[in-house]
Amino acid sequence: SSNHSPMAAAARFLLRGAGSKASIANVNIGDQSLFGITLLRLSPNCSSQTKTQRRNAAHFTYHPDPVPTEYGPTTKMNLFQSVTSALDNTLASDPTAVIFGEDVAFGGVFRCTVGLRDKYGKDRVFNTPLCEQGIVGFGIGAAVAGATAIAEIQFADYIYPAFDQIVNEAAKYRYRSGNLFDCGNLTIRAPWGCVGHGSLYHSQSPEAFFAHCPGIKVVIPRGPVQCKGLLLSCIADQNPCIFFEPKILYRAAVEQVPTEAYTIPLSQAEVIQEGSDVTLVAWGTQIHVLREVANMAQEKLGVSCELIDLQTILPWDTETVCKSVAKTGRLLISHEAPITGGFAAEISSTVQEECFLNLEAPIARVCGYDTPFPHIFEPFYIPDKWKCFDAVKKLISY
Amino acid sequence: LTSMLKFPDGALRQQPFDSSEEKPQFPGASAEFIDHLEFIQPNVISGIPVYRVMDRAGKIINPSEDPQLSKEQVLNFYQKMTLLNTMDRILYESQRQGRISFYMTNYGEEGTHIGSAAALDPRDLVFGQYREAGVLMYRGFPLDLFMAQCYANVDDLGKGRQMPVHYGSKDLNFVTISSPLATQIPQAAGAAYAAKRENTNRAVICYFGEGAASEGDAHAGFNFSATLECPLIFFCRNNGYAISTPTNEQYRGDGIAARGPGYGMMSIRVDGNDVFAVYNATKEARRRAVAENQPFLIEAMTYRIGHHSTSDDSSAYRSVDEVNYWDKQDHPISRLRHYMTARSWWSEEDERSWRKQSRKMVMEAFEKAEKRHKPHPDLMFSDVYEEMTPNLVKQKEAMWRHVQQYKEHYPLDAYAK
């Protein structure tokens, strides 16, 4: 499916170029996720930039989380390194755990499994044939037989061949057998979300397709600290989990991450920033967009925004979201995926049902359009901070 | 000159790159050059031969292939096959009377189930399609539990959630059946891989029909099990039909067995109506699969004598004469009976008495199952996740508030309280 993708090629190029002194800015592959953090901090409306740089500027600014103090010593990690760290902790503590997928043996096209095969052996970290339905079916079987199975789908865009195995099999295994058999030890990881130039099949956010499927959990982190803690929770959870990794953050998001294992609970949203006028809900990279929107709203409108990272899409934390809306009376939900049938619709209708007397304006959804994810039109497609800011303005003046 | 090397673990792998030789160096295959154009032709007229141990009259053809099973073992084979047949007849009729919602018989394929199951270790994990009830029967699954599943009553291990014949047993290492075809095939590969890593000399067997072999998941499972070196037996029941679709609309190669070598898999075709041929092939495949960590493919040629299911009338797409041939002249049960009769292990009197006894056993279980309540409606909400999520707790409570208010419109009396 994706063996000849530009993303994979870009990742491989960087692998070969690692450690060289060549200026990465001269490499015109247009992939800000692979560019490191410096370029990402450029303001998109800075007039001194060249056209090329402006086109490549990220649509978000990453703010590291506060350094966690409760889980022991920390190391500076980007998001892909925090994935590796979680996998490393798992293989070290669970002798049944295996990691498999397309190209994971040499370290993965996004470097998430680098070094693990050397450290834990080729029977524990191995390539599979190029076949997504096989990867998930194989993972289910290993989990049924008692192993901890960590499957990788190279891009979330290529998870659909495994849709049947996920929806009809993994999700229903425990229920249909009366709990005689289950595949609770299965975790499926997949790179997710837009990346600047990924076009139709290296940009997708398919979480809503899975949100309609009882029996699985769907989890998306916003940065390295959440990534490791939530991934370790998915691996330990006794239900099949899909863990989507925002690939634009693999290199861009860097912060202090605990080196030892720790978990962040599933099905719990996190209030990142408290506010009183509007509730903003998102997940993954979009959290960083909304964080900036909250600042803009404060500065330009004097509006106080409460920012919530949903973290788990299914089963989601209705309580935290409804509690916040009951306080603020206004809600904006934003996601990269198309609006129709997107997960914002589920949140919106639930909040409307639970907080009808508190709502002072219609709930706003700022999402991708109902089109495939385009290549050259990406800057116009994504629900960027200006679209979200405008929605906040309308919410307040309703 | 071959560049395939046999490694100590029994696996064949390609030789490392060596440019000094005058031969193709392509990494994708190990082969010689040829200087003339020639397409490889499939051999479908004279296909892979069908391994047989006894003829239609129950006579051993080649004494060196006789598995020499004891009288006790053979009688057990026969009784399990006929007990399954009796259960099939009673449950088929009960569906016709509307007493259960659905059923699928095993007519004509009893030999494939019993012969293969007997060749396995009881610890070997079984993944099936839906027409392998004889495997469970051989392993000692009680009639009460077959019936409980079909009636979806309080005794059903599956808690009444799946359609009839979707059996499962943790104790007997028989993974619960699901309706989507072929999904169990790559799962079996994963389970076999885990079994290999456990290093406990367990194999996995995976059954499927020739129609299911057309699914993408079959391709996935075959290829994964070969490249990942899994101790796994693929057992294909080629009974000639997938519902109404005959095999010439299902594939154009030499059946399913011919696909095995394309995946680098040891393969054999057996007479599925010959319980000893099935037993021998499975026994040897199991021995080697565990010893060498590689998959084996067994294609058992048979004929689906019954309708596909109770929702199907097979006379709409095939002749009664065709069905009668297999039912009357080449049936796994009658063939084994000939074998036993020739050894004076089984008489007319034994047959009459066993028929009566087995019918009584099935009817007793049947009547008992029919009287039992359905499981408690709360069981609709559990096991979706390991834990009951707050959302499901709310929905369960909402259902009960509603049902209490509108009691007269719901069949509460039929369910456990």
PDB file of N, CA, C and O in Angstrom, chain B residues 127-172:
ATOM      1  N   PHE B 127      -9.230 -23.079  15.336  1.00  0.00           N
ATOM      2  CA  PHE B 127     -10.006 -21.978  14.768  1.00  0.00           C
ATOM      3  C   PHE B 127     -10.864 -22.568  13.655  1.00  0.00           C
ATOM      4  O   PHE B 127     -10.339 -23.247  12.774  1.00  0.00           O
ATOM      5  N   GLY B 128     -12.160 -22.340  13.694  1.00  0.00           N
ATOM      6  CA  GLY B 128     -13.031 -22.944  12.691  1.00  0.00           C
ATOM      7  C   GLY B 128     -13.840 -21.931  11.920  1.00  0.00           C
ATOM      8  O   GLY B 128     -13.782 -20.721  12.175  1.00  0.00           O
ATOM      9  N   GLN B 129     -14.635 -22.450  10.987  1.00  0.00           N
ATOM     10  CA  GLN B 129     -15.521 -21.585  10.192  1.00  0.00           C
ATOM     11  C   GLN B 129     -16.945 -21.633  10.767  1.00  0.00           C
ATOM     12  O   GLN B 129     -17.433 -20.647  11.283  1.00  0.00           O
ATOM     13  N   TYR B 130     -17.596 -22.759  10.659  1.00  0.00           N
ATOM     14  CA  TYR B 130     -18.907 -23.015  11.294  1.00  0.00           C
ATOM     15  C   TYR B 130     -19.374 -24.441  11.041  1.00  0.00           C
ATOM     16  O   TYR B 130     -20.291 -24.915  11.679  1.00  0.00           O
ATOM     17  N   ARG B 131     -18.711 -25.145  10.073  1.00  0.00           N
ATOM     18  CA  ARG B 131     -19.148 -26.502   9.779  1.00  0.00           C
ATOM     19  C   ARG B 131     -18.094 -27.496  10.295  1.00  0.00           C
ATOM     20  O   ARG B 131     -17.562 -28.303   9.535  1.00  0.00           O
ATOM     21  N   GLU B 132     -17.755 -27.355  11.560  1.00  0.00           N
ATOM     22  CA  GLU B 132     -16.750 -28.246  12.160  1.00  0.00           C
ATOM     23  C   GLU B 132     -17.193 -28.688  13.550  1.00  0.00           C
ATOM     24  O   GLU B 132     -16.380 -28.893  14.454  1.00  0.00           O
ATOM     25  N   ALA B 133     -18.514 -28.845  13.734  1.00  0.00           N
ATOM     26  CA  ALA B 133     -19.026 -29.217  15.052  1.00  0.00           C
ATOM     27  C   ALA B 133     -18.457 -30.556  15.510  1.00  0.00           C
ATOM     28  O   ALA B 133     -18.334 -30.814  16.713  1.00  0.00           O
ATOM     29  N   GLY B 134     -18.074 -31.408  14.552  1.00  0.00           N
ATOM     30  CA  GLY B 134     -17.528 -32.718  14.900  1.00  0.00           C
ATOM     31  C   GLY B 134     -16.212 -32.623  15.671  1.00  0.00           C
ATOM     32  O   GLY B 134     -15.868 -33.536  16.433  1.00  0.00           O
ATOM     33  N   VAL B 135     -15.477 -31.550  15.461  1.00  0.00           N
ATOM     34  CA  VAL B 135     -14.225 -31.367  16.199  1.00  0.00           C
ATOM     35  C   VAL B 135     -14.536 -31.201  17.687  1.00  0.00           C
ATOM     36  O   VAL B 135     -13.908 -31.822  18.554  1.00  0.00           O
ATOM     37  N   LEU B 136     -15.545 -30.371  17.973  1.00  0.00           N
ATOM     38  CA  LEU B 136     -15.979 -30.191  19.360  1.00  0.00           C
ATOM     39  C   LEU B 136     -16.551 -31.499  19.912  1.00  0.00           C
ATOM     40  O   LEU B 136     -16.311 -31.859  21.064  1.00  0.00           O
ATOM     41  N   MET B 137     -17.330 -32.185  19.083  1.00  0.00           N
ATOM     42  CA  MET B 137     -17.935 -33.456  19.485  1.00  0.00           C
ATOM     43  C   MET B 137     -16.827 -34.433  19.876  1.00  0.00           C
ATOM     44  O   MET B 137     -16.894 -35.096  20.912  1.00  0.00           O
ATOM     45  N   TYR B 138     -15.775 -34.492  19.055  1.00  0.00           N
ATOM     46  CA  TYR B 138     -14.674 -35.409  19.348  1.00  0.00           C
ATOM     47  C   TYR B 138     -13.992 -35.036  20.668  1.00  0.00           C
ATOM     48  O   TYR B 138     -13.583 -35.899  21.443  1.00  0.00           O
ATOM     49  N   ARG B 139     -13.866 -33.746  20.919  1.00  0.00           N
ATOM     50  CA  ARG B 139     -13.180 -33.299  22.134  1.00  0.00           C
ATOM     51  C   ARG B 139     -14.045 -33.409  23.390  1.00  0.00           C
ATOM     52  O   ARG B 139     -13.599 -33.061  24.478  1.00  0.00           O
ATOM     53  N   GLY B 140     -15.300 -33.831  23.213  1.00  0.00           N
ATOM     54  CA  GLY B 140     -16.137 -34.094  24.380  1.00  0.00           C
ATOM     55  C   GLY B 140     -17.052 -32.961  24.785  1.00  0.00           C
ATOM     56  O   GLY B 140     -17.525 -32.906  25.926  1.00  0.00           O
ATOM     57  N   PHE B 141     -17.343 -32.037  23.877  1.00  0.00           N
ATOM     58  CA  PHE B 141     -18.292 -30.950  24.175  1.00  0.00           C
ATOM     59  C   PHE B 141     -19.649 -31.585  24.437  1.00  0.00           C
ATOM     60  O   PHE B 141     -20.155 -32.346  23.615  1.00  0.00           O
ATOM     61  N   PRO B 142     -20.270 -31.310  25.603  1.00  0.00           N
ATOM     62  CA  PRO B 142     -21.514 -32.001  25.957  1.00  0.00           C
ATOM     63  C   PRO B 142     -22.676 -31.609  25.035  1.00  0.00           C
ATOM     64  O   PRO B 142     -22.758 -30.452  24.603  1.00  0.00           O
ATOM     65  N   LEU B 143     -23.555 -32.564  24.774  1.00  0.00           N
ATOM     66  CA  LEU B 143     -24.748 -32.292  23.960  1.00  0.00           C
ATOM     67  C   LEU B 143     -25.538 -31.124  24.545  1.00  0.00           C
ATOM     68  O   LEU B 143     -26.081 -30.298  23.827  1.00  0.00           O
ATOM     69  N   ASP B 144     -25.586 -31.061  25.879  1.00  0.00           N
ATOM     70  CA  ASP B 144     -26.309 -29.973  26.541  1.00  0.00           C
ATOM     71  C   ASP B 144     -25.806 -28.599  26.099  1.00  0.00           C
ATOM     72  O   ASP B 144     -26.583 -27.660  25.962  1.00  0.00           O
ATOM     73  N   LEU B 145     -24.491 -28.501  25.905  1.00  0.00           N
ATOM     74  CA  LEU B 145     -23.933 -27.189  25.553  1.00  0.00           C
ATOM     75  C   LEU B 145     -24.128 -26.862  24.074  1.00  0.00           C
ATOM     76  O   LEU B 145     -24.292 -25.695  23.706  1.00  0.00           O
ATOM     77  N   PHE B 146     -24.090 -27.894  23.198  1.00  0.00           N
ATOM     78  CA  PHE B 146     -24.469 -27.650  21.792  1.00  0.00           C
ATOM     79  C   PHE B 146     -25.890 -27.074  21.748  1.00  0.00           C
ATOM     80  O   PHE B 146     -26.162 -26.066  21.084  1.00  0.00           O
ATOM     81  N   MET B 147     -26.781 -27.741  22.461  1.00  0.00           N
ATOM     82  CA  MET B 147     -28.194 -27.345  22.464  1.00  0.00           C
ATOM     83  C   MET B 147     -28.367 -25.963  23.104  1.00  0.00           C
ATOM     84  O   MET B 147     -29.143 -25.140  22.627  1.00  0.00           O
ATOM     85  N   ALA B 148     -27.646 -25.743  24.206  1.00  0.00           N
ATOM     86  CA  ALA B 148     -27.758 -24.463  24.918  1.00  0.00           C
ATOM     87  C   ALA B 148     -27.380 -23.306  23.989  1.00  0.00           C
ATOM     88  O   ALA B 148     -28.016 -22.251  24.001  1.00  0.00           O
ATOM     89  N   GLN B 149     -26.351 -23.533  23.154  1.00  0.00           N
ATOM     90  CA  GLN B 149     -25.942 -22.466  22.240  1.00  0.00           C
ATOM     91  C   GLN B 149     -27.031 -22.234  21.191  1.00  0.00           C
ATOM     92  O   GLN B 149     -27.393 -21.091  20.901  1.00  0.00           O
ATOM     93  N   CYS B 150     -27.556 -23.324  20.622  1.00  0.00           N
ATOM     94  CA  CYS B 150     -28.574 -23.172  19.571  1.00  0.00           C
ATOM     95  C   CYS B 150     -29.859 -22.552  20.112  1.00  0.00           C
ATOM     96  O   CYS B 150     -30.519 -21.778  19.432  1.00  0.00           O
ATOM     97  N   TYR B 151     -30.206 -22.894  21.341  1.00  0.00           N
ATOM     98  CA  TYR B 151     -31.397 -22.311  21.958  1.00  0.00           C
ATOM     99  C   TYR B 151     -31.092 -20.970  22.618  1.00  0.00           C
ATOM    100  O   TYR B 151     -32.007 -20.262  23.030  1.00  0.00           O
ATOM    101  N   ALA B 152     -29.813 -20.638  22.748  1.00  0.00           N
ATOM    102  CA  ALA B 152     -29.405 -19.396  23.423  1.00  0.00           C
ATOM    103  C   ALA B 152     -30.069 -19.305  24.791  1.00  0.00           C
ATOM    104  O   ALA B 152     -30.697 -18.308  25.135  1.00  0.00           O
ATOM    105  N   ASN B 153     -29.944 -20.377  25.559  1.00  0.00           N
ATOM    106  CA  ASN B 153     -30.553 -20.366  26.891  1.00  0.00           C
ATOM    107  C   ASN B 153     -29.521 -20.025  27.976  1.00  0.00           C
ATOM    108  O   ASN B 153     -28.361 -19.731  27.657  1.00  0.00           O
ATOM    109  N   VAL B 154     -29.955 -20.056  29.225  1.00  0.00           N
ATOM    110  CA  VAL B 154     -29.073 -19.628  30.329  1.00  0.00           C
ATOM    111  C   VAL B 154     -27.788 -20.449  30.433  1.00  0.00           C
ATOM    112  O   VAL B 154     -26.814 -19.988  31.015  1.00  0.00           O
ATOM    113  N   ASP B 155     -27.794 -21.666  29.872  1.00  0.00           N
ATOM    114  CA  ASP B 155     -26.593 -22.502  29.968  1.00  0.00           C
ATOM    115  C   ASP B 155     -25.556 -22.190  28.888  1.00  0.00           C
ATOM    116  O   ASP B 155     -24.441 -22.712  28.927  1.00  0.00           O
ATOM    117  N   ASP B 156     -25.941 -21.377  27.904  1.00  0.00           N
ATOM    118  CA  ASP B 156     -25.022 -21.096  26.793  1.00  0.00           C
ATOM    119  C   ASP B 156     -23.790 -20.352  27.297  1.00  0.00           C
ATOM    120  O   ASP B 156     -23.907 -19.284  27.914  1.00  0.00           O
ATOM    121  N   LEU B 157     -22.608 -20.926  27.020  1.00  0.00           N
ATOM    122  CA  LEU B 157     -21.353 -20.285  27.425  1.00  0.00           C
ATOM    123  C   LEU B 157     -21.205 -18.920  26.745  1.00  0.00           C
ATOM    124  O   LEU B 157     -20.536 -18.034  27.245  1.00  0.00           O
ATOM    125  N   GLY B 158     -21.833 -18.780  25.589  1.00  0.00           N
ATOM    126  CA  GLY B 158     -21.751 -17.522  24.835  1.00  0.00           C
ATOM    127  C   GLY B 158     -22.806 -16.504  25.251  1.00  0.00           C
ATOM    128  O   GLY B 158     -22.924 -15.448  24.640  1.00  0.00           O
ATOM    129  N   LYS B 159     -23.584 -16.830  26.304  1.00  0.00           N
ATOM    130  CA  LYS B 159     -24.576 -15.921  26.884  1.00  0.00           C
ATOM    131  C   LYS B 159     -25.665 -15.499  25.889  1.00  0.00           C
ATOM    132  O   LYS B 159     -26.201 -14.387  25.962  1.00  0.00           O
ATOM    133  N   GLY B 160     -25.943 -16.379  24.940  1.00  0.00           N
ATOM    134  CA  GLY B 160     -27.086 -16.140  24.052  1.00  0.00           C
ATOM    135  C   GLY B 160     -26.911 -15.028  23.050  1.00  0.00           C
ATOM    136  O   GLY B 160     -27.885 -14.523  22.498  1.00  0.00           O
ATOM    137  N   ARG B 161     -25.669 -14.630  22.791  1.00  0.00           N
ATOM    138  CA  ARG B 161     -25.454 -13.436  21.965  1.00  0.00           C
ATOM    139  C   ARG B 161     -25.312 -13.732  20.478  1.00  0.00           C
ATOM    140  O   ARG B 161     -25.529 -12.846  19.652  1.00  0.00           O
ATOM    141  N   GLN B 162     -24.880 -14.940  20.130  1.00  0.00           N
ATOM    142  CA  GLN B 162     -24.638 -15.238  18.705  1.00  0.00           C
ATOM    143  C   GLN B 162     -25.709 -16.179  18.154  1.00  0.00           C
ATOM    144  O   GLN B 162     -26.396 -16.884  18.883  1.00  0.00           O
ATOM    145  N   MET B 163     -25.784 -16.207  16.825  1.00  0.00           N
ATOM    146  CA  MET B 163     -26.699 -17.123  16.141  1.00  0.00           C
ATOM    147  C   MET B 163     -26.327 -18.571  16.453  1.00  0.00           C
ATOM    148  O   MET B 163     -25.193 -18.858  16.844  1.00  0.00           O
ATOM    149  N   PRO B 164     -27.280 -19.499  16.241  1.00  0.00           N
ATOM    150  CA  PRO B 164     -26.965 -20.916  16.450  1.00  0.00           C
ATOM    151  C   PRO B 164     -25.747 -21.377  15.634  1.00  0.00           C
ATOM    152  O   PRO B 164     -25.419 -20.783  14.610  1.00  0.00           O
ATOM    153  N   VAL B 165     -25.141 -22.428  16.106  1.00  0.00           N
ATOM    154  CA  VAL B 165     -23.939 -23.130  15.601  1.00  0.00           C
ATOM    155  C   VAL B 165     -22.641 -22.319  15.738  1.00  0.00           C
ATOM    156  O   VAL B 165     -21.602 -22.747  15.271  1.00  0.00           O
ATOM    157  N   HIS B 166     -22.716 -21.140  16.400  1.00  0.00           N
ATOM    158  CA  HIS B 166     -21.498 -20.366  16.649  1.00  0.00           C
ATOM    159  C   HIS B 166     -20.934 -20.782  18.017  1.00  0.00           C
ATOM    160  O   HIS B 166     -20.938 -20.031  18.976  1.00  0.00           O
ATOM    161  N   TYR B 167     -20.430 -22.032  18.037  1.00  0.00           N
ATOM    162  CA  TYR B 167     -19.960 -22.626  19.283  1.00  0.00           C
ATOM    163  C   TYR B 167     -18.566 -22.110  19.666  1.00  0.00           C
ATOM    164  O   TYR B 167     -17.807 -21.640  18.820  1.00  0.00           O
ATOM    165  N   GLY B 168     -18.244 -22.282  20.941  1.00  0.00           N
ATOM    166  CA  GLY B 168     -16.897 -21.983  21.410  1.00  0.00           C
ATOM    167  C   GLY B 168     -16.688 -22.671  22.742  1.00  0.00           C
ATOM    168  O   GLY B 168     -17.656 -22.890  23.484  1.00  0.00           O
ATOM    169  N   SER B 169     -15.457 -23.056  23.033  1.00  0.00           N
ATOM    170  CA  SER B 169     -15.167 -23.674  24.327  1.00  0.00           C
ATOM    171  C   SER B 169     -13.731 -23.375  24.720  1.00  0.00           C
ATOM    172  O   SER B 169     -12.797 -23.787  24.037  1.00  0.00           O
ATOM    173  N   LYS B 170     -13.596 -22.638  25.800  1.00  0.00           N
ATOM    174  CA  LYS B 170     -12.254 -22.331  26.320  1.00  0.00           C
ATOM    175  C   LYS B 170     -11.593 -23.610  26.825  1.00  0.00           C
ATOM    176  O   LYS B 170     -10.429 -23.870  26.536  1.00  0.00           O
ATOM    177  N   ASP B 171     -12.370 -24.428  27.555  1.00  0.00           N
ATOM    178  CA  ASP B 171     -11.808 -25.652  28.136  1.00  0.00           C
ATOM    179  C   ASP B 171     -11.294 -26.607  27.066  1.00  0.00           C
ATOM    180  O   ASP B 171     -10.328 -27.335  27.279  1.00  0.00           O
ATOM    181  N   LEU B 172     -11.978 -26.626  25.905  1.00  0.00           N
ATOM    182  CA  LEU B 172     -11.595 -27.571  24.849  1.00  0.00           C
ATOM    183  C   LEU B 172     -10.752 -26.901  23.770  1.00  0.00           C
ATOM    184  O   LEU B 172     -10.539 -27.466  22.688  1.00  0.00           O
TER     185      LEU B 172
END
